[in-house]
Amino acid sequence: MKKILCISMSLFVVFSALAQDTTYHTKAVGYYMQGKTLFEGADYTQSTQELQKALPIFEQTKDMDMSLLCRGMICHNQLRQGDINTAIENMDKIFTQAQQVMSPEVRAILYNIISEAYLNKGRLDLAQEYLEKSLEIFTELRQGTSPDLANVYNNLGLVSWNTGKWDEALDYQFRSLNIRQKIFGLEHPGIAASYNDLGLVYSSKGDLDKALAYYRDALKIYEKIYGTGHVKVANAYINIAIIQRRQQNYLEALQNLEKALQIWEANPQTNQARIAFGYSNIGQVYLEQDEYLLALEYQKRSLGLYRSAFGNKHPEIANTYNLIGRTLLKRGDYRDALENFQQALMANVSSFDQADYYLNPDISSYYNADILLSSLHLKAQALENVYLNKTLKLKDIQTALSCLESCDLLIEKIRILRHNKNDKIRLGEIAAEVYEDAIRISLNLSEMTLKSKFYQEKAFYFSEKSKSAVLLSAINDTDAKQFANIPADLLTEERQIKEDIAFLEQELAKGPSAEQEKIYRDDLFTLNQKYQRFIEGLEQKFPDYYNLKYNVRTIRITDIQQILPENTALLSYFIAPKTQRIYLFKISKNTFQIEDIPQIEKFESFLTGIRNAIQFRSLKSFYRSAYTLYKQLFPNSIHRDIQKLVIIPDGRLGSIPYEALIMEDPERKAVSENLISYVIQKYEVSYNYSATLFAQTIQKKSSQTAENKSILLCAPINFSKAKLASLPGTSYELERIEELFAQNNLPTHVLEKEKAEEETLKNTDLSKYTYIHLATHGTVDEVNPELSRIYLFQKEDTTKEDGQLYAGEIYNLRFQNPLVILSACQTGLGKISRGEGIIGLSRALLYAGAKDILVSLWSVADQSTSELMVDFYTHILKNESGQQGLSQALREAKLQMIAHSEYKNPYFWAPFILIGN
């Protein structure tokens, strides 16, 4: 009995201890949760106090995970109070001491906290690294709706935003918002935080109205939860003020900035960097109103606070030096501006501390690539101004060019790191500004040094670098897959992923409901992540693919001259908006010349005018515009042996038909169509996106020979379901073309009426045809290029295919160097993007493997189009050299129309242009 009693007493003591531990633990959990609530409300001091109450209890009860979470949350509070280095130091201690004993979920949460510290420190590389580790753990744990996972996605969005990947940032932010809404509903600080971050991205993308709407929604939530004097309300005020500044509502912007500063300055816990941000934005408001002294005053206050918070090396410090330098540059203080830009370089590059502005940093160790690009570009502008207005020292202007060459290298590096197509296209718009300055400076140096040819070739190099880099990269990627012997099943898998992505992108472009948009974005996010992992896998498994993919060499003058026939000249244009100039690079077999042409007054109006005049058949207006543009755009002289012109247009120049320009002043003659001398009457004309692409297509060996030419003919004819006019003339067009090929014993394949459906076309082996002829309607969307499409026959059942071949779907077709003819309306147009040219159906076809494309710049009559197409093929098939004669065949067909009394007006023949060789 004694023995039993003794055991019973021992158990009683144990149970009492456990009960006591449980009570303590419950109390500790309460402290921890209160600490988290205070953290969400930005009361970081009180939050730390609650967490410090919980920590010893968790340690006493040996709850390792909760102990580590407490320590991590205390570090998070230190971080939010601006003590970034201490937070990182303490987080490192946690990982050193407890890495092996913490659970995967706790490790993922702590990785997210330290990633935020590095994000604030400007070390985006380390932030990305820790976030990817965190996401990998959450993915393995299959936690799809936890608040911590939402935080990881949110921070990944902020890293993407900081690195200029704005579309990728949106994907992450919407993913985070969706999770938070499922957990918290619609009114929660986490929801407001997501709205703020979405506003940030939309603001960067230039969608100010959408950004402002998100910021105001965030403000409403914060005010409802915390009242009007809370620091998070101040965050919303300052975001709203930034949009108001960009909308030039300067008074309202200043009022909201002052409200934000009052709240922050009244709160002793406010991070000094936050107040610095407020001062910086006030400085920008004054700068935009040319109040330079006030702008400098606030920018210097901001700089002092940032340096106090971060030390001397941080991207925000670099950005502030850039802002000070911009103000001084605008004021004309070029040397002082230059010194600030040099300071910006030193603040943004860890290994660079050279105050000598003739020196530039190595671009491999920066904190923020976009800020570095801005600093180098601004420094080049300051040096050019110092040269022109102060010193006339050759070293100044040469160093300016050196800065721009560094910009060029950095642009290439950034482009490789950006996966999203739209992010790359936006980079091209920024790059075009860099290349404009580089061309101008190169041409100036060509005139003031003995190395004239060297600097002229540099000017051409920079002009070529501004031409369709994203398209070239995409085509190079496709070619690399072909030559790297990637298995067919992997290419099929890639094609399916890309088709799914294209579908979701076009559905989003249609403007779905908010609920449907949420679903589409969620699915698109998953697919983009899958595709990125797929490509990274290919790069690792197939080294040849990686090497070929990124080995895009810009064409040189001598390379072009080697492939140009004796009778051909290449005319490449660059429009310089800053100086209102047009640079024309003229290359033939034996000559290279550059013309620096001042833009005429109302140049843009003439570009619009010629298109309108042709479309509405206003001859008087057409004559004036066509001759004026000929004088503006054509070289001073073209050698008499030149018979063919290859045009590389820039910007809106890609929307006008050069062959319809008039070579002699119509006012000096009796105004008669019979006496007009069109460019097409003297030259063959073709177009291309860049000289590099032109050279690549010539160098590619076509697998088809003169013996195995074949044509695919496609014409839906009736478009009643799409509510478009029927095209009965296309039936005659196909019949005549089929007869021509039959006469030459060449095979044809005809998809007409109900056979011309989308599913059939997609399932056809397009790679075996030399010519693909689509006689149909087309629509170009100049706002959302994803919605540009070709209409095919629409079946009653549209569950599989809707009868509309969108641009994104064309990207996923596979041709083998054919001539593709879009005998359809406006298929040569699209969205004009500086640095990329026209983004539309033509671009999609080139990416899909077309070697040459015949497209239309505006809607034309059904019957005249059929006549032109039949004549075009007649001349092609007469020419034994085949595709070498495409531009000549098109010229002959157009000349026949000009000679025809019914069709001689440019309205009928001018819109059809040949893109290719």
Phi, psi and omega in degrees: 000320180298320181297316180296318180297320180297316179297317180299319179295320179297315179299322179299317179296317180298310180300323179295319179295318179296319179296320179294317178299317180298318179297312179300317183296317178299319179297320180295319178299321177298316178299317182298314181295322177295322177297320179294319179297316179295324177298314179299329178272009177067021174263079192286327179295310179295323178300314179298320180299316179294319181294325179290336172289322184284326190303309182296329180291316178299323180291320180295320181275005177058034173270087187299316183297313180293326176298315180292322178297321177300312180297320178296319179295324177296318175298321179298320176297317177301317179300311182293337177274001174098357181269070188293315184297319178296319179300314180295318180300315181290325176294320178299322178297318179301312182294324180293318186278329192229015183304321186280341187253348182283149178287158179304319183296318178295319178301317180297319180293318180291325174300320180295320180295313182291332177296321179295325177297314179292327175299316178290331179281348180092005178268078185294329180297314180288323176302313179299317182299313181291324179294321178294323176296316180298313181297322179299319180293313180299324179295317178295325180281352181058041177267096185269344185224030179273148177302326181292323176294321177300321179295323178296312179299320179300314181290326174298323176297321180291323176296315179298318179298317181294335181259014175079010179267074192287322178291323175295320178300318178300318179303313180295317184293320177293324177298316179297315180300316181301317179295314182297321179294323177296324184275314191256348187086209187256348182234094183203150179304326179295324178293316179298320178298319177297318178300318178300316183289326175295320176300322179301314182290315180296326176298316179295325179285351178092004177270078189291324180296317179293320178300314181297321179298316179295319179297320180290325175296320177297317180300317180300316181295313181298316180295322180293322183277317190248350188089187190268350185252021185271152182298329179287331172295321178298321178301317180294319178303315185290325177295317177298320180297322180298318178294316180299323176297315181292336175271004179066025171269071192293322182296312179296323179298313179297321179298316180290326175295319178295319177301315181298314181296321178300317180293313181298314184291337178278348183255114184295343181274357186297132175296130181300329179296329179294317178294322177301320179298319178298313179300319181301318181289326174297318177301320180293323177300315181291325178298316182291344176259012179062026174267079192293319182296315178295320179301312181296323180301311182287324179294323179289325173299316179300315181300316180300317180291321178297317181294325176296323183278323191244348188089208184263345184245110178188143180298328178293326176292318177299316180297321180291319174300321177299317181295318177298316179298319177302316181298314180293322179297315180295328181279347180097006178270076192292320181293315178298321177300316181300318179297322179290323177293325176294320176298323178297319178298318180295324182286338188255353181237116190301325187260012186241123180221036183262115179280349179290113187284001171277357180250142177240151181282159167290139188268021184264351187230040181276163173272313183227117186293320183293321178291321177297317178301317179296316181299314181294320180294315179295322179298319177299318179296319179295317179296320178298320179290323175299316179298310186289324189254348186233302197252323190057027178276127182301326182298326180295313183287328177291322177292325176301316179294323178299321177299318182289329174293323175295321175303316181300314178297320181292321178300317179298319181294316179295319183299322179294325183280345181265123185267329185282133183301316182294324177296322179292321180295320177296323176300323179298326178293320177293317181299323181301325178293320177298313184291330175300312179296321182294321178296313182300314182293320178299317180293323176298317179293329179295334181270339186249003178231172177278353182264051185301310183297320180302312183284331175294320178292328174296318179301316178295320179304313182293323177297317181292326179294340180273000187257107166051047181296324181292319178297315179300317180296319181294317179295320179298322178297316179297315179297321181298320178297322182292317186273349181269006178056045176285132183303148184299324182294327177290321178293325176294319178298317179298317182300319180295317179298315181294325177296318179294320178296315181300319179299312182294322179296318181289327177292320177295322180295338179284350179076062181288174176297162183301319181292317180292323178300320179301316181294313180300315182296322179297314179295320180295321178301312181299317181292318179298319177296318179297317182292321179298316178296323179298312181294319178298323177296318178298317182297326180282318185281332184235085182303326179298322178299313181300313183295317180292323184299316186261008179261067179260107182262128178290134183296143177258163181303313183296326178296318180295316182297330179292328184262349180284131172294162182300330187264013187240140173236139176257126179245110181249131186249148171223121178268127182252095184297326185298318183252003180056047178241163170234123177262126180243120179256116184250120183234130171230185185305322187238000184226154173217121181224152177235134174244132178255104192249126175289137177292138176288161177297139180061037180303313181299324180295324179292326177296318176291320185298318183292322178294314180297319182296320179290315183296322182262007175056042176266093190297319183298313179295321179297312181304314183296312182292317185294322180284320179299316181289328175299313180296325181287319193259336186272150181299159177300326179209143173234131184303143185297339180280348182286126180243341184232138178242130172255115185261125172251093186282174176225133177058230184289349176298338179286356183255005179241147178272109181299328183293345180266359177291151186257131189271346180230149183298114181293340180291337181277354179239166170294130184289103180212137180300332183289340184257356183286134179256098180279155176302322182298337180284346179247330188228149160284147181225132169224168186231159172206165182280330178200159177293326178297316179294321176303313181294320181298317182291328176291320185285337179291134179272119177288138181282351184261145182244176181298336184279334188245028178296140177211163183224140170256123181248129185225125179209109178291329178070305182254133184230035186299322181293329178273000180059042177241156182295144176289158182237075182297331180296337181289334176294316176297320180301311180295320181298315181294318181293320178299319178298317180300316181291322179297320179298332180261013179056041179248139184289147177229153174226122188247127171245103185235147180055235186293343177284340183274052181262161186297314183299319180296316181297317181294327182273358178277140177285091185288343185290345185268001184256139175280327181230136174234117188243115181247105180260099190198187172270151173222151177231133177248129177255110186279351177264311179242091183303336179299336182268000173294140188205163171246134182271132175242184182292132182259119178280168175294318180269109182250024181292328179270303181228146185260005179079010178236114182270099184283162181305317180298328177285327177296323178305330184266001172285163179228108175261173175229071177060043179271175163269122177252126181248121174259091178279065187217176188275132169057027185285350179269358183262183179164194178283129180269118181241123181298130182094344180236343181084213183272123180257108183194212185292322181301314181298318180297320181294320178298317179298322182287353175116005177292138178270322179223148181223136172248119184227172183243143179268346175201170181289137180226172184290144182301310186292315182294325177298316179300317180299315181298316182296317180297315178297320180301309180294324178303315180289325177299312186287341174287332187274113184294334182281002172065234191293345176299338186256021184297312182294326177292319179297318179293321178298315181298319180296321179290320179297325177296322179291320179297325179283346182272122185303328184283330188242017185286340178297137181304337179307324187275324188248336187291329188292339185276119181235151180256121176255117181144228185255000000 
